[in-house]
Amino acid sequence: MTDPSSPAPSTAPNESWREWLLTAEPRSRNQARLGRAYVTWRRFSENRLAVTGLLIIVALILVAFFADLLAPHSATVGDLAGARLLPPGSPGFLLGTDDQGRDILSRLLVGSRITLAVVALVAIIAAPVGLLIGTVSGFAGGYVDAVLMRITDIFLAFPKLILALAFVAALGPGIENAVIAIALTSWPPYARLARAETLGVRNSDYIAAVHLMGASPTRIVIRHIMPMCLSSLIVRVTLDMAGIILTAAGLGFLGLGAQPPLPEWGTMIASGRRFILDQWWVATMPGIAILIVSLGFNLLGDGLRDALDPRGAGR
Amino acid sequence: MTPLLTVGNLSVTYPTRTGIIEAVRGVSFELGRERLGIVGESGSGKSQTGRAIMGLTPPPGIVRADALSFSGVDLLAATPSTWRDMRGSRLAMILQDPKFSLNPVMTIGRQITETLRHHENVSKREARHRALEMLEAVQISDPERVFSLYPHEVSGGMGQRAMIAMMLVCGPELLIADEPTSALDVTVQLEVLGILDRLVRDKGMGLIFISHDLRLVSSFCDRVLVMYAGRIVEELATADLGGATHPYTRGLLDCTPKIGESRHPLPVLERRKEWAA
Amino acid sequence: MTIRIENLSVTFDGFHALKSVSIAVDKGESFGLVGESGSGKSTLLRAVAGLAPVSAGTIEVNGEALLGNRRSRAFRRAVQMVFQDPYASLHPRQTVDRQLLEPLAIHGIGDGERRILKALDEVGLGSSFRFRYPHQLSGGQRQRVAIARALIVEPEILLLDEPTSALDASVQAEVLNLLEEVRGRHGLTYVMVSHDLGVVTHMCGRLAVMKSGEVVETLAATDLAGGRMVSDYSRRLMVASKGFSREVAPV
Ligand SMILES: Nc1ncnc2c1ncn2[C@@H]1O[C@H](COP(=O)(O)OP(=O)(O)OP(=O)(O)O)[C@@H](O)[C@H]1O
Ligand SMILES: Nc1ncnc2c1ncn2[C@@H]1O[C@H](COP(=O)(O)OP(=O)(O)OP(=O)(O)O)[C@@H](O)[C@H]1O
Ligand SMILES: [Mg+2]
Ligand SMILES: [Mg+2]
């Protein structure tokens, strides 16, 4: 660190760093920002379950990144002759193999990439769209609000999976289309949420104050209203991640998502269905993977809710 | 006669990362069917005292007391369901900053009728009728209109009176009023005080009146507690206010601008460390 | 004449909050508004600021007639407002620093660092308060931040909506002293709403008494203090401000 205001690493460098971060009188904007981030992190990290959730997600990201190195076998080409439907624990195949003789562990590891991509893409598309529509609708009111909210209601009126099914059916099966379909169906709840938050704050004096200073409506929405909606939105999105994974898996299961031989977890369950009674592991292993990752996102979301809650904000 | 409310050695603390904040430190008093005023500067723990009595201390606050009882009920041991039954009907509190405490997306009328219907088994029409009556009683000149307005559509003083109406509509035995009149003009202020006064005199309600307006408190209450840094530093009968001895109380009396005198700048309080000891 | 309001009416869905109100405020003057709760004092200030639906009448500020709720950039800089409730007028998710920076950013004023420190200093808050959030401040400190935010763009006119009603007596004295001092230093014009006649006569030279959306009387503060008023309502206000007494309490 070259920051001159940082303390000299004296006898107890950890202590003085903490002091520097937690000081009641930060000397620069960056110090204040770091201090705040630190306090939020401390609050988050006190929650064991939340940290577990975070670890699961970090592990997922690492696994996705290094899948090629970690996977002991090919994820798509199996040994049809010598290794069909081996049970878990067979030498060389820790989690067993499927009907094509492919190593399930390798497929799960490589499949994590698809899961992660689906989740990230949906979050990147759906959350900002929902946030924008919700805040604009709530802030503008009148016609704009009525029109945007009717559209939202139409989307909300259908169960998510059914609507996604309809989109995929129209767009054609495939993982890209599944992602688009899921994104298209997940923004309405975010829009509703953002609008509700916006309605609560738009008539407040602090919004009137920035209006009085001459701020444009765009500036008010982006810089003053959106931050108010952000934390509840982030929490909601992480909590929804589990649902998104399951929807993607659902589409895969119905044969409308990822196409074989792509190792998408949902598709893997679908193909294992046929041997569920005799070779239970083929469908169960990807099921457990989905369960763990969903749980991770859920725990993370819960933890974030507590950590980002302004009322608990450290003094 | 047993007192309506007994508070013995009440303390409220907030553990935080940088240490423990002692918001209230060993407050004791008894309240009969009378008007008790609590004054003190901002941050002296007035609201925290009121909230602790109502069981409304927000987490992570910790309430400790040797005794805290309301007409024979031990509030320290009260279960959530006891609280739900008592709060709003037998015990009520008018919170400070009404606009903050009113729900911004629900009309004033709906908020009052829901409070009423939560505690008493009344029909919708009856509830509406009583809500309108209550709004009228707090001197809102156009109750029908205000009934259907949202909190941001009413003036500061109307919001405060709506809050008062909401708390009085069930006829509580003990009312804690946290700065109930700070946004009201003087004539309406007196009308509202008149209502509270009549409730104390005729219905035997106990009233804790939290305020920073010493002049108002001294003309309205029977007794005053002066708080400073979480402690009661002085207890006075309002008649003896002129004889207050604590320098903080004297300073408070001194620094309000009065009609017909010209002091520029106004004297301000020099706070001393030893007052907080 | 800095502010001239003539026959101003404001209507909310058929409800007349202001009925043909006229007032005039000179440059450098401190003008008070007192009156019944709900009589339209805040609405009058908000109308000047362009936050209320004006249905008739004219508002002129610095010789420029204001149309509808549109305000020029220059106006937005010259006229600032301090709101009634310090708990509601600061953004709960922004530090004091961000809130003070915002008006500078909007008006493209440079030199933020120095101006923020100066503004904080001017309202008696040290730089140690700079990176705090509103919930870490007391009511009086919040109101000072609101005042600092109004002063930072060097306005000519301050609209003060009950700037001290949420504050305790000792802090009120500090804020009032601060406002007087700032006015003396920068030659500002104040329009100040308060329901405390003591505060208004302390701060203002002239004042208007309002009731149900109308101005019932405009008079000098010294006349009010001396009991020389014409309307009944002003007299009632005077009596009421003596404090509560069981005898006059309405039954
Ligand atoms: N949630 C909280 N966490 C930590 N400290 C708190 C919390 N709420 C209140 N406090 C502290 O408790 C003290 C007493 O606050 P309280 O609200 O009772 O003051 P008050 O006497 O009502 O002041 P005012 O006149 O401004 O309303 C203050 O110093 C405040 O900072
Ligand atoms: N957005 C709105 N919609 C409908 N009515 C409104 C709105 N804003 C204000 N009013 C009405 O206008 C009237 C005047 O309100 P205003 O806030 O100006 O009163 P005030 O004189 O400031 O009172 P106080 O001293 O209580 O703050 C009130 O009757 C209020 O209900
Ligand atoms: Mg308080
Ligand atoms: Mg007002």
mmCIF file of C-alpha atoms in Angstrom, chain A residues 24-30 32 36 203-216 219 223-225 227-228 230-232 308-311 313-315, chain C residues 46 49-51 73 76 79-81 83-85 88-95 97-99 101-103 105-107 113 116 128 130-133 135-136 149:
data_model
loop_
_atom_site.group_PDB
_atom_site.id
_atom_site.type_symbol
_atom_site.label_atom_id
_atom_site.label_comp_id
_atom_site.label_asym_id
_atom_site.label_seq_id
_atom_site.Cartn_x
_atom_site.Cartn_y
_atom_site.Cartn_z
ATOM 1 C CA ALA A 24 -14.929 7.269 13.215
ATOM 2 C CA GLU A 25 -13.080 9.963 11.298
ATOM 3 C CA PRO A 26 -11.817 8.678 7.992
ATOM 4 C CA ARG A 27 -9.543 11.113 6.234
ATOM 5 C CA SER A 28 -10.423 10.316 2.659
ATOM 6 C CA ARG A 29 -13.328 9.053 0.622
ATOM 7 C CA ASN A 30 -11.543 5.808 -0.104
ATOM 8 C CA ALA A 32 -14.454 5.716 4.372
ATOM 9 C CA ARG A 36 -17.853 0.611 5.256
ATOM 10 C CA ASN A 203 -42.514 11.429 -2.232
ATOM 11 C CA SER A 204 -39.978 11.747 0.513
ATOM 12 C CA ASP A 205 -38.318 15.019 1.310
ATOM 13 C CA TYR A 206 -34.869 13.856 0.337
ATOM 14 C CA ILE A 207 -36.022 13.188 -3.196
ATOM 15 C CA ALA A 208 -37.740 16.588 -3.227
ATOM 16 C CA ALA A 209 -34.451 18.064 -2.045
ATOM 17 C CA VAL A 210 -32.432 16.737 -4.985
ATOM 18 C CA HIS A 211 -35.227 17.719 -7.319
ATOM 19 C CA LEU A 212 -34.974 21.237 -5.929
ATOM 20 C CA MET A 213 -31.255 21.292 -6.555
ATOM 21 C CA GLY A 214 -32.076 20.922 -10.205
ATOM 22 C CA ALA A 215 -31.367 17.227 -10.704
ATOM 23 C CA SER A 216 -32.923 15.726 -13.832
ATOM 24 C CA ARG A 219 -30.336 11.495 -12.352
ATOM 25 C CA ARG A 223 -28.472 8.009 -8.401
ATOM 26 C CA HIS A 224 -31.053 8.391 -5.673
ATOM 27 C CA ILE A 225 -33.874 5.932 -6.143
ATOM 28 C CA PRO A 227 -29.652 2.634 -4.595
ATOM 29 C CA MET A 228 -32.664 2.428 -2.292
ATOM 30 C CA LEU A 230 -30.631 -2.250 -4.755
ATOM 31 C CA SER A 231 -30.096 -4.193 -1.563
ATOM 32 C CA SER A 232 -33.509 -5.800 -1.487
ATOM 33 C CA LEU A 308 -27.105 -5.081 3.765
ATOM 34 C CA ASP A 309 -29.983 -4.089 6.016
ATOM 35 C CA PRO A 310 -29.484 -0.366 6.624
ATOM 36 C CA ARG A 311 -30.949 -0.515 10.099
ATOM 37 C CA ALA A 313 -25.620 -0.521 9.509
ATOM 38 C CA GLY A 314 -22.676 -0.067 11.810
ATOM 39 C CA ARG A 315 -22.294 3.162 13.616
ATOM 40 C CA ARG C 46 -43.030 24.490 -2.128
ATOM 41 C CA ALA C 49 -39.662 26.049 -5.297
ATOM 42 C CA GLY C 50 -41.786 24.554 -8.057
ATOM 43 C CA LEU C 51 -43.012 21.555 -6.103
ATOM 44 C CA ARG C 73 -30.775 26.464 -13.648
ATOM 45 C CA ARG C 76 -32.158 26.240 -8.810
ATOM 46 C CA VAL C 79 -32.992 29.444 -4.181
ATOM 47 C CA GLN C 80 -32.502 26.637 -1.687
ATOM 48 C CA MET C 81 -34.847 25.025 0.785
ATOM 49 C CA PHE C 83 -37.227 21.019 5.061
ATOM 50 C CA GLN C 84 -39.381 20.629 8.141
ATOM 51 C CA ASP C 85 -38.325 17.158 9.127
ATOM 52 C CA ALA C 88 -36.762 12.735 6.241
ATOM 53 C CA SER C 89 -34.761 15.243 4.255
ATOM 54 C CA LEU C 90 -31.440 13.421 4.041
ATOM 55 C CA HIS C 91 -30.945 10.382 1.843
ATOM 56 C CA PRO C 92 -30.590 7.433 4.244
ATOM 57 C CA ARG C 93 -28.091 5.583 2.063
ATOM 58 C CA GLN C 94 -25.705 8.421 1.323
ATOM 59 C CA THR C 95 -22.956 9.798 3.467
ATOM 60 C CA ASP C 97 -20.079 13.807 1.861
ATOM 61 C CA ARG C 98 -22.176 12.411 -1.012
ATOM 62 C CA GLN C 99 -25.122 14.623 -0.122
ATOM 63 C CA LEU C 101 -21.281 16.750 -3.342
ATOM 64 C CA GLU C 102 -24.559 16.243 -5.185
ATOM 65 C CA PRO C 103 -25.557 19.922 -5.627
ATOM 66 C CA ALA C 105 -22.123 17.936 -9.302
ATOM 67 C CA ILE C 106 -25.516 19.023 -10.588
ATOM 68 C CA HIS C 107 -24.412 22.597 -11.073
ATOM 69 C CA GLU C 113 -13.161 19.105 -1.595
ATOM 70 C CA ILE C 116 -17.455 20.633 1.403
ATOM 71 C CA SER C 128 -15.173 14.195 11.356
ATOM 72 C CA ARG C 130 -18.057 14.068 6.688
ATOM 73 C CA PHE C 131 -18.314 10.345 6.104
ATOM 74 C CA ARG C 132 -21.172 9.578 8.420
ATOM 75 C CA TYR C 133 -24.579 8.373 7.425
ATOM 76 C CA HIS C 135 -28.615 7.545 11.039
ATOM 77 C CA GLN C 136 -25.353 8.260 12.809
ATOM 78 C CA ARG C 149 -26.301 21.386 1.705
#
